mmCIF file with all atom_site columns, C-alpha atoms in Angstrom:
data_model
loop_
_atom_site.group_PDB
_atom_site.id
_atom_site.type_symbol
_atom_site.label_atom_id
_atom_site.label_alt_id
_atom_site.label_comp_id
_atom_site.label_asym_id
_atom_site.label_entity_id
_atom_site.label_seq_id
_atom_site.pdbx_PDB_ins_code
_atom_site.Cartn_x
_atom_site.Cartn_y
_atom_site.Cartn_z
_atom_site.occupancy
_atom_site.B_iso_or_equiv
_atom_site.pdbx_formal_charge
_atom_site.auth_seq_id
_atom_site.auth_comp_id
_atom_site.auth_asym_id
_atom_site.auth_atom_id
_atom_site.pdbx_PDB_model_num
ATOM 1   C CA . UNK A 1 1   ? -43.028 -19.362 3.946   1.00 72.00 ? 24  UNK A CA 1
ATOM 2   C CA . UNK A 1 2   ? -41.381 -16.373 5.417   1.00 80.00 ? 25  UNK A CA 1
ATOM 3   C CA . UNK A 1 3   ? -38.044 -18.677 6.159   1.00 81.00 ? 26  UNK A CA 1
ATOM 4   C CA . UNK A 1 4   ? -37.889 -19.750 2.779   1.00 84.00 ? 27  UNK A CA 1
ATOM 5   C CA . UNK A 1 5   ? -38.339 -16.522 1.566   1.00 84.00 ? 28  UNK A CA 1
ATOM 6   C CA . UNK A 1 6   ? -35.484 -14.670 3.706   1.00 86.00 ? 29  UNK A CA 1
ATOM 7   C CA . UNK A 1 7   ? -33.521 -17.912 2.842   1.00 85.00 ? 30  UNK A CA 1
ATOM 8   C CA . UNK A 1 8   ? -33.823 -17.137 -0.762  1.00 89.00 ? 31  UNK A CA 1
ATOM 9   C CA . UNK A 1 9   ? -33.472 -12.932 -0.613  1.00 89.00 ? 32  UNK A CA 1
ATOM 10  C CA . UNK A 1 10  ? -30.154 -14.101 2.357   1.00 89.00 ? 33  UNK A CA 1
ATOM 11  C CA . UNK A 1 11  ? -28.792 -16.334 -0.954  1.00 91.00 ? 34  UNK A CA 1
ATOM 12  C CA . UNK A 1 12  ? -29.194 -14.115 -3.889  1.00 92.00 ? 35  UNK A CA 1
ATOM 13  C CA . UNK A 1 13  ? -28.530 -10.597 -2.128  1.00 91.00 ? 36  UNK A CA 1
ATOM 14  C CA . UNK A 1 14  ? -26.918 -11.210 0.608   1.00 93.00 ? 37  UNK A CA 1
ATOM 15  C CA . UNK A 1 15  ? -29.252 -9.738  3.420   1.00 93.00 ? 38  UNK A CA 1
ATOM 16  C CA . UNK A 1 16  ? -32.978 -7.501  2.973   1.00 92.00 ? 39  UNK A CA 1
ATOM 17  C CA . UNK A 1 17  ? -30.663 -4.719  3.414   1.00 94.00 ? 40  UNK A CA 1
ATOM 18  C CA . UNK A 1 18  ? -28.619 -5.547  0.518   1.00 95.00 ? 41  UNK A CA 1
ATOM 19  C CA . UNK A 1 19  ? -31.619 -5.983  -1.790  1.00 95.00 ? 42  UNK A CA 1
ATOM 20  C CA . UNK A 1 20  ? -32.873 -2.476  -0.878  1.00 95.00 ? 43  UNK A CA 1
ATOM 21  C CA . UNK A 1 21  ? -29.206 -1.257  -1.747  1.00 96.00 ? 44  UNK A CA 1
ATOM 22  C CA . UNK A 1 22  ? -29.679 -2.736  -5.177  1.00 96.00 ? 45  UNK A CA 1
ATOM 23  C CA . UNK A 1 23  ? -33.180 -1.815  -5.834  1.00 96.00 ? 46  UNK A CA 1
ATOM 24  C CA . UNK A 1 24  ? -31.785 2.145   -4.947  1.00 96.00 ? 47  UNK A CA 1
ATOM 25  C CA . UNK A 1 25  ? -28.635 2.100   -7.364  1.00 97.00 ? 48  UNK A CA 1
ATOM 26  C CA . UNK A 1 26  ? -31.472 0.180   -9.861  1.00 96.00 ? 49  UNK A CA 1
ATOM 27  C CA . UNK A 1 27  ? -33.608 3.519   -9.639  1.00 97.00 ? 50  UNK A CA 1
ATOM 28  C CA . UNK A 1 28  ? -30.509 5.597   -9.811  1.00 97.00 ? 51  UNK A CA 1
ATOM 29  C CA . UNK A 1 29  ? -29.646 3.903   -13.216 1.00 95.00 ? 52  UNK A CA 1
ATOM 30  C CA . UNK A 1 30  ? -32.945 4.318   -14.558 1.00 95.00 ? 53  UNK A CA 1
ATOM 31  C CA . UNK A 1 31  ? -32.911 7.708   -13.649 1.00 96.00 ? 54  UNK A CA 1
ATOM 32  C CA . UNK A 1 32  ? -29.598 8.150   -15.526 1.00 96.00 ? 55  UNK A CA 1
ATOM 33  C CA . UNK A 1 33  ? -27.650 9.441   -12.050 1.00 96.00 ? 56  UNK A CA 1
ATOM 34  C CA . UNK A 1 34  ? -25.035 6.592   -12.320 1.00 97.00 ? 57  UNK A CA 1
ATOM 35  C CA . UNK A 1 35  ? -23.689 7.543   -15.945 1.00 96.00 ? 58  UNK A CA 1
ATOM 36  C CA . UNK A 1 36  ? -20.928 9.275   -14.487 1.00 96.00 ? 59  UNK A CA 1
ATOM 37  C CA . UNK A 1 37  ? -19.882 5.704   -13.533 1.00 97.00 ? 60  UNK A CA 1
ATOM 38  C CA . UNK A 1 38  ? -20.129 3.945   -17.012 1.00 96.00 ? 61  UNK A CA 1
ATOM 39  C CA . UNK A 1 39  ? -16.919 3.370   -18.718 1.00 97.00 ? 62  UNK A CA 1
ATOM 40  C CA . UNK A 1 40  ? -16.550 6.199   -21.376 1.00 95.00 ? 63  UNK A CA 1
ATOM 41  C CA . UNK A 1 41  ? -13.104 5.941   -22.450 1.00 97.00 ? 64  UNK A CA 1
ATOM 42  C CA . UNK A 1 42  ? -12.113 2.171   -22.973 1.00 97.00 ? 65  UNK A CA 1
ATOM 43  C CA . UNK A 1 43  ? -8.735  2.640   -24.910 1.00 96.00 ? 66  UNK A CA 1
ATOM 44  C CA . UNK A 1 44  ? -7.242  4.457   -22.260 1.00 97.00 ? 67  UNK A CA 1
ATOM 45  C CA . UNK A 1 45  ? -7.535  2.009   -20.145 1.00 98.00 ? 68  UNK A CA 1
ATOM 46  C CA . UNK A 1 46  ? -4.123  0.166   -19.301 1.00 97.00 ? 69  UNK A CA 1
ATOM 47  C CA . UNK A 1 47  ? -5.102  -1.389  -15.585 1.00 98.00 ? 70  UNK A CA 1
ATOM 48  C CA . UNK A 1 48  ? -8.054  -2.165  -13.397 1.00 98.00 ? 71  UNK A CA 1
ATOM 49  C CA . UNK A 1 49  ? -8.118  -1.608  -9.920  1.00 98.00 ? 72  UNK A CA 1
ATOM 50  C CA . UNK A 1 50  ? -10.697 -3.520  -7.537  1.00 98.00 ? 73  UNK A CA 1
ATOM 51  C CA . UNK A 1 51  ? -11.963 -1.189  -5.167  1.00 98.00 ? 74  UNK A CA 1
ATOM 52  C CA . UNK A 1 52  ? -14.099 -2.102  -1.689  1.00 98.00 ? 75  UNK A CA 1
ATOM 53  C CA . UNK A 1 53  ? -14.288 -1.543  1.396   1.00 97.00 ? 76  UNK A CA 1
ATOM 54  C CA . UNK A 1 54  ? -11.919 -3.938  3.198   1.00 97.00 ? 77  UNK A CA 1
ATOM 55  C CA . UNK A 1 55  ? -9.751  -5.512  0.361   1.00 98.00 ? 78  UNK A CA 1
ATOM 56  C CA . UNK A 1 56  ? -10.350 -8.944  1.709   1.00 98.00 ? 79  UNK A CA 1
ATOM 57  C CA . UNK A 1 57  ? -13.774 -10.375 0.008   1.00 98.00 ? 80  UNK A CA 1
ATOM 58  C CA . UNK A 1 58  ? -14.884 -8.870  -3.407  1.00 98.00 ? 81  UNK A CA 1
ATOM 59  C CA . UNK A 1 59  ? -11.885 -6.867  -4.540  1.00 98.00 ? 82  UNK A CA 1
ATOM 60  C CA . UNK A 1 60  ? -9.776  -9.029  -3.637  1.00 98.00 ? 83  UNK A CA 1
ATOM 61  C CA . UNK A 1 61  ? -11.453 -12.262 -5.698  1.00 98.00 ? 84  UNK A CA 1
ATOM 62  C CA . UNK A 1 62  ? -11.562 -9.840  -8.554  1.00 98.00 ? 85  UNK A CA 1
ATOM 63  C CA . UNK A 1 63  ? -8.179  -9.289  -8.545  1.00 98.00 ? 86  UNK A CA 1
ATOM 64  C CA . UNK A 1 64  ? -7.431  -12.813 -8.714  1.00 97.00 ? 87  UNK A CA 1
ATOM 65  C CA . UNK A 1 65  ? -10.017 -13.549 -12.030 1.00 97.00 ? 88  UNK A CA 1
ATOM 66  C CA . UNK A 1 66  ? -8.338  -10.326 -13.423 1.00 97.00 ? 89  UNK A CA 1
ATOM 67  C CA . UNK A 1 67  ? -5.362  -11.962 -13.221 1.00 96.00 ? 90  UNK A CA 1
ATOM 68  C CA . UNK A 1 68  ? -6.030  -14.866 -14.887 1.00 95.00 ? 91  UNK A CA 1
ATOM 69  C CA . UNK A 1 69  ? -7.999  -12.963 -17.628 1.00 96.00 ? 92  UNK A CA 1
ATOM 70  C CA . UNK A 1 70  ? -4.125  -11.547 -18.605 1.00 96.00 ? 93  UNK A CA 1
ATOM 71  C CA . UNK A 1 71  ? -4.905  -8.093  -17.458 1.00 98.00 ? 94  UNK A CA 1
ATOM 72  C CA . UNK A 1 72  ? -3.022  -5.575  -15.629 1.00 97.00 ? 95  UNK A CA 1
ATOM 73  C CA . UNK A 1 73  ? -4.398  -5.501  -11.944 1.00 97.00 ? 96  UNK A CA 1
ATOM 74  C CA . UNK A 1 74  ? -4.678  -4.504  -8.755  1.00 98.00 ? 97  UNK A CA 1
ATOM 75  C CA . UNK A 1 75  ? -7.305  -3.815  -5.604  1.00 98.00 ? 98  UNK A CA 1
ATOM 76  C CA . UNK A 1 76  ? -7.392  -2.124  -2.734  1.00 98.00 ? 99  UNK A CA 1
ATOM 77  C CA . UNK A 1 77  ? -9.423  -1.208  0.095   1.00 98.00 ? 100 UNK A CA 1
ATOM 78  C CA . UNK A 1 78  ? -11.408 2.302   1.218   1.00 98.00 ? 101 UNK A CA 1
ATOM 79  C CA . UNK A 1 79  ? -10.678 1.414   4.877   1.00 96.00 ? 102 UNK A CA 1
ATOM 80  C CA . UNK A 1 80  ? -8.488  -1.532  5.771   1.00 96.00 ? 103 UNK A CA 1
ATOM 81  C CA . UNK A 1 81  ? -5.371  -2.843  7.296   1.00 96.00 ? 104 UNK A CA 1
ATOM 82  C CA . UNK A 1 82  ? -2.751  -2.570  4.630   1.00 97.00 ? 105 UNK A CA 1
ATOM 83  C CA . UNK A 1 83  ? -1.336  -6.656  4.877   1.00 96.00 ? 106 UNK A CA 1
ATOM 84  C CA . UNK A 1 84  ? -3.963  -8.050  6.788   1.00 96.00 ? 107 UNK A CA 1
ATOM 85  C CA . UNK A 1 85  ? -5.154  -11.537 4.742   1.00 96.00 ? 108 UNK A CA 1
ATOM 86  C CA . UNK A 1 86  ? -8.698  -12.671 3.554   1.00 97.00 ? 109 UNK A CA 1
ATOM 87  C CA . UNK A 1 87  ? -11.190 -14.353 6.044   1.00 96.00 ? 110 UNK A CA 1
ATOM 88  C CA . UNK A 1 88  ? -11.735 -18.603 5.631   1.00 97.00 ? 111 UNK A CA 1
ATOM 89  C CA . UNK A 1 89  ? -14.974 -18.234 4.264   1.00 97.00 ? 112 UNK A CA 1
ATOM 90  C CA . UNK A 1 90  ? -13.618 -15.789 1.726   1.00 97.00 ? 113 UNK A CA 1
ATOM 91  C CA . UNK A 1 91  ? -10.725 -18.269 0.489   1.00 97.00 ? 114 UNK A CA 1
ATOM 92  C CA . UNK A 1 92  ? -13.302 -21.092 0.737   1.00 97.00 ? 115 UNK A CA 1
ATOM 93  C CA . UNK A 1 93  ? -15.351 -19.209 -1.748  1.00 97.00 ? 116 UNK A CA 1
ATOM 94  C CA . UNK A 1 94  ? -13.035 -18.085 -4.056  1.00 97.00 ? 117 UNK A CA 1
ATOM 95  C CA . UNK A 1 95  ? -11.320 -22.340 -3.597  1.00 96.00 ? 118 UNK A CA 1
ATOM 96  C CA . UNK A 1 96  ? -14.894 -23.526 -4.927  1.00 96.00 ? 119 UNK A CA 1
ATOM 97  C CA . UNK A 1 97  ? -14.429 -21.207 -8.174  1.00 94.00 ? 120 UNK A CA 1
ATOM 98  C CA . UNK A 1 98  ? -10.985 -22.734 -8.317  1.00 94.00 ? 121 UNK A CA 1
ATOM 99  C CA . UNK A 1 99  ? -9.738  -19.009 -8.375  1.00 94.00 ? 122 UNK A CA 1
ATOM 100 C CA . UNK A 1 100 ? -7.660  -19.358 -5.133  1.00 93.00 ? 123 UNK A CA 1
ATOM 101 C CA . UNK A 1 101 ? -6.585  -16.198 -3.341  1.00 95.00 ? 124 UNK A CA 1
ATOM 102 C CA . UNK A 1 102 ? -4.871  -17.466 -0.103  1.00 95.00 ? 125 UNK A CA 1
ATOM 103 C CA . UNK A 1 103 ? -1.814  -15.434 -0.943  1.00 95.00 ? 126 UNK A CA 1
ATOM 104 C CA . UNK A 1 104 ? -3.879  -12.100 -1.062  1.00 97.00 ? 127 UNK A CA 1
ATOM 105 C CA . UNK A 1 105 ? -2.746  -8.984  1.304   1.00 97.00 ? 128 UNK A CA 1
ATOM 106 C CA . UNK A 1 106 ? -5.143  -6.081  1.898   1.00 97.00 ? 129 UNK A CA 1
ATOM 107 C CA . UNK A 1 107 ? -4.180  -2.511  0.841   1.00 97.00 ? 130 UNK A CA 1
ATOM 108 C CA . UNK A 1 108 ? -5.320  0.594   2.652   1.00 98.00 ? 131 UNK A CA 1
ATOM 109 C CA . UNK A 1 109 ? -6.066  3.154   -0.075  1.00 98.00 ? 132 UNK A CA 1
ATOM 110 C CA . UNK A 1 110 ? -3.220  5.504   1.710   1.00 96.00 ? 133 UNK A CA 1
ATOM 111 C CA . UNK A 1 111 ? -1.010  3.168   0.555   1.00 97.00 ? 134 UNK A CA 1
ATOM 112 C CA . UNK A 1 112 ? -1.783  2.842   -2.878  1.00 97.00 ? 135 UNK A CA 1
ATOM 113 C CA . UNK A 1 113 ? -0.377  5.170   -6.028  1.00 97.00 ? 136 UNK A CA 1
ATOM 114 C CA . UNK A 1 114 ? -3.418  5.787   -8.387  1.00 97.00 ? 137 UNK A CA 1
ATOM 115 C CA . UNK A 1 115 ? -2.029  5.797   -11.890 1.00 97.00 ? 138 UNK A CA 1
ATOM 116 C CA . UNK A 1 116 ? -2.584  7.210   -15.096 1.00 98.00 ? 139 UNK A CA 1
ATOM 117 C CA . UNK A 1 117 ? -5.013  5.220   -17.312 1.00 97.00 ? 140 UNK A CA 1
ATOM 118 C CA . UNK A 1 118 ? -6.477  3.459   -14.373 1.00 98.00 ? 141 UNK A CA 1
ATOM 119 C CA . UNK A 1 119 ? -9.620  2.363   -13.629 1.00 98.00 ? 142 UNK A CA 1
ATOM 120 C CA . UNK A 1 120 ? -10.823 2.122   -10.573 1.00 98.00 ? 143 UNK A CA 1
ATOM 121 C CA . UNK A 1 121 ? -14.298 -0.570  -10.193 1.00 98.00 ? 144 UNK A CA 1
ATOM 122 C CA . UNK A 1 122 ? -15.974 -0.529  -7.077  1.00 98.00 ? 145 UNK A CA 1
ATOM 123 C CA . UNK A 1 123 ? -19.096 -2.331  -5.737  1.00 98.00 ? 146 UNK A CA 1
ATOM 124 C CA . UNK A 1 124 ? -21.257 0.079   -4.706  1.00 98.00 ? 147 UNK A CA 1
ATOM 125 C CA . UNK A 1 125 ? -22.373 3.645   -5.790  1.00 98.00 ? 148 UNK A CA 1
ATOM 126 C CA . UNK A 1 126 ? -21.466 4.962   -2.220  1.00 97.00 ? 149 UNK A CA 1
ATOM 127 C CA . UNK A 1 127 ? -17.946 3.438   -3.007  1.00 98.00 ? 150 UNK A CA 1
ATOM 128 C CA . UNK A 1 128 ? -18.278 5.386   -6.821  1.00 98.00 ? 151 UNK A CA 1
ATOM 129 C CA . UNK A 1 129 ? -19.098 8.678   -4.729  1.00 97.00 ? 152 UNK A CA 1
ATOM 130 C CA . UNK A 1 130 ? -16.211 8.754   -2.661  1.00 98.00 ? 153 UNK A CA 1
ATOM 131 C CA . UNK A 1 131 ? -13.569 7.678   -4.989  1.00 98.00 ? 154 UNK A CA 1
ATOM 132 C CA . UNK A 1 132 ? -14.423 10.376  -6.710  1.00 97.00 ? 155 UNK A CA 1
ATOM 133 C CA . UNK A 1 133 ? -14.258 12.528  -3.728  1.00 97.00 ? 156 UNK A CA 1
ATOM 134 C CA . UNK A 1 134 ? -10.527 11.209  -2.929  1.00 97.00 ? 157 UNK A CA 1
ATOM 135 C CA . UNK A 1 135 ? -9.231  11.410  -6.245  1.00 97.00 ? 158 UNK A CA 1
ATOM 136 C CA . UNK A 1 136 ? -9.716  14.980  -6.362  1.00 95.00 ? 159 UNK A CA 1
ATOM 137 C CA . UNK A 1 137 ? -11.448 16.093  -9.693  1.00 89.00 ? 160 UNK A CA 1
ATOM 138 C CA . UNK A 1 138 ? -8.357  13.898  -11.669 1.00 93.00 ? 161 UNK A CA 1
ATOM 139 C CA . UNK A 1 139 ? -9.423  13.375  -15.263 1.00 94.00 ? 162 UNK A CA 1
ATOM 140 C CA . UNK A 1 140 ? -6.411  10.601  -16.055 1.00 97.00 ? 163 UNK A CA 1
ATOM 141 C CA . UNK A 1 141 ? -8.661  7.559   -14.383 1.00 98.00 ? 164 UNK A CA 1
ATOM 142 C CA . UNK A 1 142 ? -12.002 6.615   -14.768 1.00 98.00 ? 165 UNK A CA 1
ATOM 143 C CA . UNK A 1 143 ? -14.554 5.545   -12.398 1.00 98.00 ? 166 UNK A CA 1
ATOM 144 C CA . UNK A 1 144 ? -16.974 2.441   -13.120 1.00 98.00 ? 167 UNK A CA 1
ATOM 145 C CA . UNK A 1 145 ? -19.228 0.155   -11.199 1.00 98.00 ? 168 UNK A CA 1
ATOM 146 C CA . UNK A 1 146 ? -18.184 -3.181  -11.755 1.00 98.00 ? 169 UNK A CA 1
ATOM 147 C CA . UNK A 1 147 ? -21.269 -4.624  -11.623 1.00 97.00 ? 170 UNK A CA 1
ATOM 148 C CA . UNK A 1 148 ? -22.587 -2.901  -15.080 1.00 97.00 ? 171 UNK A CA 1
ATOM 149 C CA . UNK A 1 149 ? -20.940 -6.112  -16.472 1.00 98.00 ? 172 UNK A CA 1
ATOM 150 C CA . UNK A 1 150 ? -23.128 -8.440  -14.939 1.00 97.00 ? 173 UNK A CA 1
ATOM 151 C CA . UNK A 1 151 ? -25.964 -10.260 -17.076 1.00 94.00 ? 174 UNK A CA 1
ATOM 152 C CA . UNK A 1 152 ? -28.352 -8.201  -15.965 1.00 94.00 ? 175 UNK A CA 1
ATOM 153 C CA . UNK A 1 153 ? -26.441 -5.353  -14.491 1.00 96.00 ? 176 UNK A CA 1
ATOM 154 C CA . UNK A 1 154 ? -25.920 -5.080  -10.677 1.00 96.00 ? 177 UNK A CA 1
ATOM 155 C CA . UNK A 1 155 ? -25.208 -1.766  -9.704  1.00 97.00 ? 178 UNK A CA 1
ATOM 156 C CA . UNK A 1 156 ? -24.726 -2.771  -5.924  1.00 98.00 ? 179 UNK A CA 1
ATOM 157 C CA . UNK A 1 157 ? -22.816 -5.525  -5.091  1.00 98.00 ? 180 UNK A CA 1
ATOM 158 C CA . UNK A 1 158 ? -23.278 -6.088  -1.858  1.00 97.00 ? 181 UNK A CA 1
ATOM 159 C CA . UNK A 1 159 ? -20.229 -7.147  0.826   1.00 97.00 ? 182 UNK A CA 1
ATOM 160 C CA . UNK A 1 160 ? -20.495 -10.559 1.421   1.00 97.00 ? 183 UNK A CA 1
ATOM 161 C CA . UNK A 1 161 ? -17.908 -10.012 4.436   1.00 96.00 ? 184 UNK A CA 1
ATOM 162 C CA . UNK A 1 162 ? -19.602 -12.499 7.431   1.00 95.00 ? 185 UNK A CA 1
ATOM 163 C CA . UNK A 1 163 ? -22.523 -13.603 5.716   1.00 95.00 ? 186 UNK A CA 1
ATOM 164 C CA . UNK A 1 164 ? -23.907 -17.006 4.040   1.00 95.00 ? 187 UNK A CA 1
ATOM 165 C CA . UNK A 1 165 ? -21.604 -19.351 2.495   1.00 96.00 ? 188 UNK A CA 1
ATOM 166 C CA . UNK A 1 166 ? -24.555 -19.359 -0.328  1.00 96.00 ? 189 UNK A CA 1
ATOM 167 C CA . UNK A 1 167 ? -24.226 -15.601 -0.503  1.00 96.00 ? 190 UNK A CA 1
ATOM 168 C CA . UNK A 1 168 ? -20.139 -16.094 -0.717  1.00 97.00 ? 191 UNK A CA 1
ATOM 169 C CA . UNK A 1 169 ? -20.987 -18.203 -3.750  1.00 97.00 ? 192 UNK A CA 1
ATOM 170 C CA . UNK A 1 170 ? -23.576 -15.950 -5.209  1.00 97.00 ? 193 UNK A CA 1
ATOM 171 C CA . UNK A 1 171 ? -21.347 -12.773 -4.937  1.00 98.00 ? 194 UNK A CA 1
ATOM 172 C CA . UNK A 1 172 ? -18.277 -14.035 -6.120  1.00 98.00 ? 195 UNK A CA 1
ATOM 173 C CA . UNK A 1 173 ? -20.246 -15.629 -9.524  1.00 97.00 ? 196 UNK A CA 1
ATOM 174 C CA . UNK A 1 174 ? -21.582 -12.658 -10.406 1.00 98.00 ? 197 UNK A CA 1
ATOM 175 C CA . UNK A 1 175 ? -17.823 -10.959 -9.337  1.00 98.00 ? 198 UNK A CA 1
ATOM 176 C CA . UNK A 1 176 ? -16.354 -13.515 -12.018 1.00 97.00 ? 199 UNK A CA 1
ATOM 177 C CA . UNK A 1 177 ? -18.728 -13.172 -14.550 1.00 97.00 ? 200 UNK A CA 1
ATOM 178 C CA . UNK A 1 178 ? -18.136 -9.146  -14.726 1.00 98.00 ? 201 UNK A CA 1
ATOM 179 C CA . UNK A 1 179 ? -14.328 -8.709  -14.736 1.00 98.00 ? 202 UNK A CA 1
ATOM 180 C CA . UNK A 1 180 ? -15.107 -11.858 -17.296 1.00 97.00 ? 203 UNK A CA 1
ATOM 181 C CA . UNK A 1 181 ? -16.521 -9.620  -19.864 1.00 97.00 ? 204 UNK A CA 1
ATOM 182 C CA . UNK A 1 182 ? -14.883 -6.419  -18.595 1.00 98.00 ? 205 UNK A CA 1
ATOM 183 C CA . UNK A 1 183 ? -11.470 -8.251  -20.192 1.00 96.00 ? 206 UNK A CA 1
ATOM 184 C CA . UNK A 1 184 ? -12.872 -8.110  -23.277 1.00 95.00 ? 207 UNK A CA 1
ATOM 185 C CA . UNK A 1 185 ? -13.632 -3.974  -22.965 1.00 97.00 ? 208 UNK A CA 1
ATOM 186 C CA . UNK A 1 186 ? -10.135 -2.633  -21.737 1.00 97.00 ? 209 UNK A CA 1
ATOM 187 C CA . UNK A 1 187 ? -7.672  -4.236  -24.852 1.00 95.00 ? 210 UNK A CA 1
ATOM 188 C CA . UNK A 1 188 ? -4.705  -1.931  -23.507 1.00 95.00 ? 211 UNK A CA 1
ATOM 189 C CA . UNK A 1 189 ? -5.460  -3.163  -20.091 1.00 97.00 ? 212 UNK A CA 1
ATOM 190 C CA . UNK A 1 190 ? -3.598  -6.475  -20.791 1.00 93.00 ? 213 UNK A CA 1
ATOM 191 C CA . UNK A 1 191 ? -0.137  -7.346  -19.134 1.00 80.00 ? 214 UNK A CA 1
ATOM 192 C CA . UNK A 1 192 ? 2.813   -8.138  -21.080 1.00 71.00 ? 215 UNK A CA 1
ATOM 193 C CA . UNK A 1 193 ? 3.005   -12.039 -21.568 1.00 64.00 ? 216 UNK A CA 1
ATOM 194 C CA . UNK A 1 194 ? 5.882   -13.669 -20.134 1.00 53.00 ? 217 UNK A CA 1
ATOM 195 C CA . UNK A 1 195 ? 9.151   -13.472 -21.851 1.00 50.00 ? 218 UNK A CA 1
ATOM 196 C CA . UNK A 1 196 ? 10.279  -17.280 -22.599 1.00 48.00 ? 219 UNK A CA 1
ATOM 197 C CA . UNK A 1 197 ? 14.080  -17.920 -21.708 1.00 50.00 ? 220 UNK A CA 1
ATOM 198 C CA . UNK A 1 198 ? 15.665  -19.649 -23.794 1.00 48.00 ? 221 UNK A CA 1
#
């Protein structure tokens, strides 16, 4: 009974830690604390950056689906190895989604250039709290938690960075299924299509 049950929590959340995590950014929505990190300006908007802790797992599959949603994208990581690549069971995830990402190079947040009209998405609200710390009080990019997109929102989306390939799975669905129906909130987020030659 308990095997199953940590089986089950392991699957859908990752580990019990990561349920706790979203049960606290739950209350912290309820409460109304997380508003700061609701999108509040979606026309100004023209790309979305994937923000996490290492750039190898959940940013970087986001990237990828941003990508082939047509917008403007990029990701990096709050404390990473600027080049380093993704872990197998991160590109076996993301090859199971058919969203391959094998060509995907972290980026250390000291060597990114935040933009105007970006916005940055991040997985957690600890992430939300200190990209707000490092971008200084800057009012040209927003702040969001890219799990408000999920069906039902998931405030915490917790790393699945050396954990079940059932959590890979689970993480990178819900991932997906948010930058999914982000695309359809950020119109002046989308990249140029490809001029035909000719």
């Amino acid at each position: 009974m308990i095997a199953a049950l940590r089986h089950r929590i392991d699957a859908r959340f990752g580990t019990w830690r990561g349920l706790v995590r979203l049960l606290l950014a739950h209350a912290e929505r309820t409460a109304g604390r997380l508003r700061p990190f609701d999108l509040h300006d979606p026309q100004a908007v023209r790309r979305v950056v994937f923000v996490c802790l290492g750039n190898i797992c959940r940013s970087a599959y986001a990237e990828q689906v941003a990508r082939a949603e047509g917008l403007h994208t990029a990701s990096l990581g709050l404390s990473t190895t600027t080049g380093v690549g993704s872990p197998e069971p991160a590109l076996a995830a993301a090859a199971r989604q058919r969203m391959p990402m094998d060509a995907h190079r972290a980026r250390d947040w000291q060597d990114f250039t935040v933009q105007p009209g970006d916005l940055l998405l991040v997985m957690e609200v600890r992430q939300a709290h200190e990209v707000t710390r490092r971008l200084g009080g800057r009012r040209d990019v927003q702040v969001a938690l890219l799990g408000n997109w999920c069906t039902p929102p998931f405030p915490h989306l917790h790393d699945p960075f050396t954990l079940s390939d059932a959590y890979f799975d689970t993480c990178f669905t819900r991932v997906r299924q948010a930058v999914g129906r982000l695309a359809n909130d950020v119109p002046n987020a989308r990249a140029a299509p490809a001029q035909k030659r000719g």
